[in-house]
Short mmCIF file of C-alpha atoms in Angstrom, two decimals:
data_model
loop_
_atom_site.label_atom_id
_atom_site.label_comp_id
_atom_site.label_asym_id
_atom_site.label_seq_id
_atom_site.Cartn_x
_atom_site.Cartn_y
_atom_site.Cartn_z
CA MET U 1 0.00 0.00 0.00
CA THR U 2 1.37 3.42 -0.92
CA GLN U 3 1.89 6.32 1.42
CA ALA U 4 -0.71 8.32 -0.56
CA SER U 5 -3.42 5.70 -0.10
CA GLN U 6 -2.89 5.85 3.66
CA THR U 7 -3.69 9.58 3.59
CA ARG U 8 -6.89 9.32 1.54
CA ALA U 9 -10.50 8.46 2.47
CA PHE U 10 -13.41 7.92 0.09
CA VAL U 11 -16.62 9.60 1.28
CA PHE U 12 -20.15 9.37 -0.12
CA PRO U 13 -22.83 12.10 -0.17
CA GLY U 14 -26.21 12.05 1.51
CA GLN U 15 -29.66 13.35 0.68
CA GLY U 16 -29.77 16.91 -0.59
CA SER U 17 -27.08 16.42 -3.23
CA GLN U 18 -29.57 15.13 -5.81
CA ALA U 19 -30.11 17.05 -9.06
CA VAL U 20 -31.76 16.22 -12.36
CA GLY U 21 -29.04 15.11 -14.77
CA MET U 22 -26.67 13.90 -12.08
CA GLY U 23 -24.38 11.17 -13.32
CA GLN U 24 -25.46 11.63 -16.94
CA ALA U 25 -22.10 12.79 -18.30
CA LEU U 26 -20.52 9.75 -16.70
CA ALA U 27 -23.01 7.43 -18.42
CA GLU U 28 -22.49 9.13 -21.79
CA THR U 29 -18.75 8.53 -21.52
CA PHE U 30 -18.46 5.16 -19.76
CA GLY U 31 -20.53 2.07 -20.49
CA VAL U 32 -19.89 0.72 -16.99
CA ALA U 33 -21.75 3.72 -15.51
CA ARG U 34 -24.80 2.94 -17.63
CA GLU U 35 -24.57 -0.67 -16.49
CA VAL U 36 -24.79 0.47 -12.86
CA TYR U 37 -27.92 2.54 -13.52
CA GLU U 38 -29.53 -0.33 -15.44
CA GLU U 39 -28.72 -2.80 -12.66
CA VAL U 40 -30.33 -0.48 -10.10
CA ASP U 41 -33.41 -0.15 -12.33
CA ASP U 42 -33.64 -3.94 -12.56
CA ALA U 43 -33.24 -4.37 -8.79
CA LEU U 44 -36.03 -1.89 -8.08
CA SER U 45 -38.26 -2.76 -11.07
CA GLN U 46 -38.41 1.01 -11.60
CA PRO U 47 -37.11 3.39 -14.33
CA LEU U 48 -35.02 5.36 -11.82
CA TRP U 49 -32.32 6.18 -14.38
CA ARG U 50 -34.89 7.95 -16.56
CA LEU U 51 -36.06 9.94 -13.54
CA MET U 52 -32.44 10.90 -12.80
CA ARG U 53 -31.99 12.12 -16.39
CA GLU U 54 -35.32 13.81 -16.98
CA GLY U 55 -36.86 14.62 -13.59
CA PRO U 56 -39.05 16.18 -12.43
CA LEU U 57 -36.92 17.25 -9.47
CA GLU U 58 -39.88 17.00 -7.04
CA THR U 59 -40.21 13.28 -7.84
CA LEU U 60 -36.46 12.65 -7.75
CA THR U 61 -36.30 14.40 -4.37
CA LEU U 62 -38.82 12.04 -2.80
CA THR U 63 -36.85 10.15 -0.16
CA GLU U 64 -37.55 6.72 -1.63
CA ASN U 65 -36.15 7.87 -5.00
CA ALA U 66 -33.34 10.19 -3.91
CA GLN U 67 -31.66 7.60 -1.70
CA PRO U 68 -31.11 4.82 -4.28
CA ALA U 69 -30.46 7.41 -7.02
CA LEU U 70 -27.63 9.07 -5.11
CA MET U 71 -26.16 5.67 -4.32
CA ALA U 72 -26.33 4.76 -8.02
CA VAL U 73 -24.28 7.80 -9.02
CA SER U 74 -21.71 7.08 -6.31
CA MET U 75 -21.38 3.46 -7.41
CA ALA U 76 -21.12 4.49 -11.05
CA VAL U 77 -18.10 6.59 -10.11
CA VAL U 78 -16.64 3.67 -8.15
CA ARG U 79 -17.10 1.24 -11.05
CA VAL U 80 -15.60 3.69 -13.53
CA LEU U 81 -12.53 4.16 -11.33
CA GLU U 82 -12.19 0.40 -10.99
CA ARG U 83 -12.67 -0.32 -14.69
CA GLU U 84 -10.83 2.65 -16.20
CA GLY U 85 -8.15 3.02 -13.58
CA GLY U 86 -7.74 -0.59 -12.58
CA ILE U 87 -7.86 0.41 -8.93
CA ARG U 88 -9.03 -1.45 -5.84
CA LEU U 89 -10.61 0.70 -3.16
CA ALA U 90 -8.75 -1.16 -0.42
CA ASP U 91 -5.45 -0.23 -2.07
CA THR U 92 -6.43 3.37 -2.77
CA ALA U 93 -7.90 4.67 0.50
CA ARG U 94 -7.51 4.10 4.22
CA PHE U 95 -11.23 4.39 5.06
CA VAL U 96 -14.69 4.76 3.55
CA ALA U 97 -17.48 6.81 5.14
CA GLY U 98 -20.83 8.22 4.04
CA HIS U 99 -23.27 10.82 5.27
CA SER U 100 -26.53 9.10 6.32
CA LEU U 101 -27.69 7.20 3.19
CA GLY U 102 -24.12 7.64 1.94
CA GLU U 103 -23.08 5.06 4.50
CA TYR U 104 -24.86 2.45 2.37
CA SER U 105 -23.00 3.71 -0.71
CA ALA U 106 -19.73 3.40 1.22
CA LEU U 107 -20.57 -0.17 2.20
CA ALA U 108 -21.48 -1.10 -1.36
CA ALA U 109 -18.22 0.41 -2.59
CA ALA U 110 -16.26 -1.51 0.05
CA GLY U 111 -17.89 -4.83 -0.84
CA THR U 112 -20.22 -5.30 2.14
CA PHE U 113 -23.43 -5.25 0.05
CA SER U 114 -24.10 -6.09 -3.57
CA LEU U 115 -25.29 -3.21 -5.75
CA ALA U 116 -28.77 -4.75 -6.12
CA ASP U 117 -29.16 -5.33 -2.38
CA THR U 118 -28.01 -1.77 -1.63
CA ALA U 119 -30.60 -0.35 -4.03
CA ARG U 120 -33.38 -2.40 -2.46
CA LEU U 121 -32.29 -1.52 1.08
CA LEU U 122 -32.27 2.20 0.30
CA LYS U 123 -35.66 2.05 -1.40
CA ALA U 124 -37.03 0.35 1.72
CA ARG U 125 -35.23 2.84 3.97
CA GLY U 126 -36.64 5.82 2.10
CA GLN U 127 -40.18 4.45 2.18
CA ALA U 128 -39.93 3.56 5.87
CA MET U 129 -38.57 6.98 6.83
CA GLN U 130 -41.33 8.73 4.92
CA ARG U 131 -44.04 6.57 6.55
CA ALA U 132 -42.68 6.92 10.08
CA VAL U 133 -44.13 10.38 10.76
CA PRO U 134 -47.28 11.93 9.24
CA VAL U 135 -46.51 14.86 6.95
CA GLY U 136 -46.37 18.12 8.89
CA GLN U 137 -45.74 16.55 12.30
CA GLY U 138 -41.95 16.51 12.01
CA ALA U 139 -39.30 18.96 10.82
CA MET U 140 -35.60 19.74 10.71
CA ALA U 141 -33.71 23.02 11.03
CA ALA U 142 -30.12 24.16 10.57
CA LEU U 143 -28.59 26.12 13.42
CA LEU U 144 -25.59 27.91 11.94
CA GLY U 145 -22.87 29.42 14.07
CA LEU U 146 -23.49 27.18 17.10
CA ASP U 147 -21.49 24.13 18.13
CA VAL U 148 -23.15 20.79 18.72
CA ASP U 149 -23.26 21.18 22.52
CA ALA U 150 -25.02 24.54 22.27
CA ALA U 151 -27.46 23.18 19.68
CA GLN U 152 -28.22 20.12 21.79
CA ALA U 153 -28.78 22.29 24.87
CA ILE U 154 -31.33 24.39 22.96
CA ALA U 155 -33.04 21.26 21.61
CA ALA U 156 -33.32 19.79 25.11
CA GLU U 157 -34.64 23.07 26.48
CA VAL U 158 -37.46 23.41 23.96
CA ALA U 159 -38.42 19.73 23.74
CA GLY U 160 -40.60 19.37 26.83
CA ASP U 161 -42.63 16.20 26.22
CA ARG U 162 -41.86 16.40 22.49
CA VAL U 163 -38.87 15.18 20.50
CA CYS U 164 -36.14 17.64 19.53
CA THR U 165 -32.48 16.68 19.25
CA ALA U 166 -29.26 17.37 17.37
CA ALA U 167 -29.47 15.12 14.31
CA ASN U 168 -26.48 16.11 12.16
CA ASP U 169 -23.17 17.49 13.44
CA ASN U 170 -21.84 18.38 10.01
CA ALA U 171 -19.06 20.85 10.73
CA PRO U 172 -18.11 23.50 13.30
CA GLY U 173 -21.05 25.91 13.37
CA GLN U 174 -23.27 23.72 11.20
CA VAL U 175 -25.64 21.58 13.27
CA VAL U 176 -29.09 20.31 12.27
CA VAL U 177 -31.84 19.60 14.81
CA SER U 178 -34.78 17.27 14.20
CA GLY U 179 -38.06 16.41 15.89
CA HIS U 180 -41.65 17.52 16.31
CA THR U 181 -42.42 20.55 14.14
CA GLU U 182 -43.49 22.83 17.00
CA ALA U 183 -40.34 22.07 19.00
CA VAL U 184 -38.03 22.55 16.02
CA LYS U 185 -39.65 25.91 15.20
CA LEU U 186 -39.14 26.97 18.80
CA ALA U 187 -35.48 25.87 18.61
CA VAL U 188 -35.04 28.19 15.62
CA GLU U 189 -36.46 31.10 17.61
CA VAL U 190 -34.32 30.38 20.67
CA ALA U 191 -31.15 29.84 18.61
CA ALA U 192 -31.49 33.32 17.12
CA ASP U 193 -31.38 34.72 20.66
CA ARG U 194 -28.43 32.50 21.67
CA GLY U 195 -25.94 33.74 19.13
CA ALA U 196 -26.71 31.67 16.07
CA LYS U 197 -25.61 33.43 12.90
CA ARG U 198 -28.62 31.95 11.16
CA ALA U 199 -31.34 29.46 12.09
CA VAL U 200 -33.58 28.16 9.31
CA MET U 201 -36.16 25.45 8.77
CA LEU U 202 -35.05 22.93 6.14
CA PRO U 203 -37.21 21.82 3.18
CA VAL U 204 -37.33 18.14 4.13
CA SER U 205 -40.25 15.75 4.13
CA ALA U 206 -39.57 14.05 7.47
CA PRO U 207 -37.59 14.51 10.73
CA PHE U 208 -34.61 12.25 10.06
CA HIS U 209 -32.17 10.94 12.68
CA CYS U 210 -34.31 11.37 15.76
CA ALA U 211 -36.51 9.17 17.95
CA LEU U 212 -39.55 9.81 15.72
CA MET U 213 -37.87 7.51 13.18
CA ALA U 214 -38.23 4.47 15.48
CA PRO U 215 -40.76 2.75 13.17
CA ALA U 216 -38.30 3.14 10.30
CA ALA U 217 -35.52 1.63 12.42
CA GLU U 218 -37.68 -1.44 13.00
CA ALA U 219 -38.41 -1.67 9.29
CA MET U 220 -34.68 -1.60 8.57
CA ARG U 221 -34.07 -4.28 11.19
CA GLU U 222 -36.34 -6.53 9.13
CA ALA U 223 -34.89 -5.42 5.79
CA LEU U 224 -31.32 -6.06 6.92
CA ALA U 225 -32.03 -9.36 8.66
CA ASP U 226 -31.50 -11.65 5.69
CA VAL U 227 -29.17 -9.59 3.50
CA SER U 228 -25.79 -11.12 2.72
CA MET U 229 -22.94 -9.01 4.13
CA ALA U 230 -19.15 -9.14 3.96
CA ALA U 231 -16.52 -7.22 5.91
CA PRO U 232 -15.82 -3.86 4.23
CA SER U 233 -12.42 -3.21 2.73
CA PRO U 234 -11.30 -0.58 3.48
CA ALA U 235 -12.87 -0.17 6.92
CA LEU U 236 -16.04 1.88 7.43
CA VAL U 237 -16.08 4.91 9.72
CA ALA U 238 -19.64 4.65 11.03
CA ASN U 239 -21.97 7.65 11.47
CA VAL U 240 -23.13 6.68 14.96
CA LEU U 241 -19.67 5.78 16.28
CA ALA U 242 -17.31 8.23 14.58
CA SER U 243 -14.87 5.30 14.53
CA THR U 244 -14.27 2.17 12.48
CA VAL U 245 -16.36 -0.96 12.24
CA THR U 246 -15.62 -4.01 10.10
CA ASP U 247 -17.67 -6.87 11.58
CA PRO U 248 -20.78 -7.44 9.41
CA GLU U 249 -23.05 -8.13 12.39
CA GLU U 250 -21.98 -4.94 14.12
CA ILE U 251 -22.45 -3.01 10.88
CA ARG U 252 -26.01 -4.36 10.70
CA THR U 253 -26.63 -3.10 14.25
CA ARG U 254 -25.10 0.32 13.55
CA LEU U 255 -27.20 0.79 10.41
CA ILE U 256 -30.34 0.20 12.44
CA GLU U 257 -29.15 2.64 15.12
CA GLN U 258 -28.29 5.17 12.42
CA VAL U 259 -31.97 5.68 11.51
CA THR U 260 -32.71 7.32 14.87
CA GLY U 261 -29.15 8.28 15.83
CA ALA U 262 -27.22 11.43 15.04
CA VAL U 263 -24.87 11.65 12.06
CA ARG U 264 -21.56 12.46 13.76
CA TRP U 265 -19.89 13.67 10.59
CA ARG U 266 -17.55 16.27 12.10
CA GLU U 267 -16.24 13.72 14.59
CA SER U 268 -15.96 11.06 11.89
CA VAL U 269 -13.81 13.32 9.75
CA LEU U 270 -11.62 14.25 12.73
CA PHE U 271 -11.23 10.53 13.52
CA MET U 272 -10.00 9.94 9.98
CA LYS U 273 -7.59 12.89 10.20
CA ASP U 274 -6.25 11.64 13.54
CA ASN U 275 -5.55 8.34 11.78
CA GLY U 276 -3.50 9.85 8.99
CA VAL U 277 -6.08 11.00 6.41
CA GLU U 278 -5.24 14.25 4.64
CA THR U 279 -7.69 14.20 1.71
CA LEU U 280 -11.41 13.40 1.53
CA VAL U 281 -12.34 12.17 -1.95
CA GLU U 282 -16.10 12.51 -2.46
CA LEU U 283 -17.49 10.00 -4.95
CA GLY U 284 -20.90 10.86 -6.38
CA ALA U 285 -23.25 13.79 -6.85
CA GLY U 286 -22.29 17.27 -5.72
CA LYS U 287 -19.45 18.46 -3.51
CA VAL U 288 -21.01 18.97 -0.09
CA LEU U 289 -18.69 16.67 1.87
CA SER U 290 -15.50 17.66 0.05
CA GLY U 291 -16.50 21.27 0.68
CA LEU U 292 -16.81 20.64 4.42
CA ALA U 293 -13.29 19.21 4.72
CA LYS U 294 -11.41 22.44 5.41
CA ARG U 295 -14.25 23.77 7.57
CA ILE U 296 -13.79 20.77 9.85
CA ASP U 297 -9.99 20.95 9.88
CA ARG U 298 -7.78 23.37 7.95
CA GLY U 299 -5.23 20.61 7.47
CA LEU U 300 -7.63 18.60 5.31
CA SER U 301 -8.35 18.94 1.61
CA GLY U 302 -11.39 17.79 -0.35
CA VAL U 303 -11.79 16.46 -3.89
CA ALA U 304 -15.14 15.80 -5.64
CA ILE U 305 -15.47 13.19 -8.40
CA GLU U 306 -18.64 12.99 -10.47
CA THR U 307 -17.78 13.96 -14.04
CA PRO U 308 -15.50 12.33 -16.64
CA VAL U 309 -13.08 15.26 -16.34
CA GLN U 310 -12.88 14.78 -12.57
CA VAL U 311 -12.39 11.03 -13.02
CA GLU U 312 -9.51 11.66 -15.46
CA ALA U 313 -7.85 14.16 -13.11
CA PHE U 314 -8.07 11.78 -10.16
CA LEU U 315 -6.68 8.83 -12.10
CA LYS U 316 -3.82 11.01 -13.34
CA ASP U 317 -3.09 11.98 -9.74
CA LEU U 318 -3.04 8.32 -8.73
CA GLN U 319 -0.45 7.56 -11.37
CA ALA U 320 1.96 10.11 -9.95
CA PRO U 321 5.03 8.50 -8.29
CA ALA U 322 4.31 7.48 -4.70
CA ARG U 323 6.46 6.10 -1.92
CA GLU U 324 5.76 2.53 -0.81
CA VAL U 325 5.24 1.83 2.89
#
């Protein structure tokens, strides 16, 4: 394994990065990308690839569509890198990690799940999360300029007998709270008085990563029960632990916990940096996670790979002389 591969982690985006046309340039250039989209369509018995190309965005953004679609783009990038660059993920990065649904993409990339099983799991996950809470009863809000402890203190203060908790610790000063709509709205009001630079309700269809998602967690327990799993290579940095996990049975447990648990992204990235990672390489749609790298730690850099040009640049970088360790 080269020195460079020890300082690199592959990361996979979560919901919110979807856009009509995502992954299309990749499919127009590389047959293996089209094969990924077609395999996902077959697994779901659904023309998801057409929806990704043509929209409408409102339908693509539905949780049950966005989750497998984003995974499909990430896996198309992975397969292109493997086919065109002849690389193995385990030889090219120290860790994999993903934000929320991106954790499933990371596990598919690292060989834990098959592509078809990952698509079906994410379709089930999206449907279960949407069903868990009646529309209008749950919400999420971004509290910008507050750290996770301050955000959690506000959430606990406003909750009362309702649910309100820190759901995503994305970066310093970027925390998302989730729970009952009334409590989340109150958290936004209180945050503005507690020094938040900005506090805004998010345009999401359900309150993800909080106790209100308990029915969805049970649905995923059933969905994951009989799915074949292998140890990931490289190791997964899990959302709920902010540390590595490789045992398939523990991964199954952590994925169930992840539905109601917080996404500890900031801590996960710092864990990777503390273990030698210098560059986060984001595989898939958008550049949210690569963009957060320097905000989390100035010593980190971020690279996004979605287009053929970005693929070519990354493969060229890999071919640069590297020291063996």
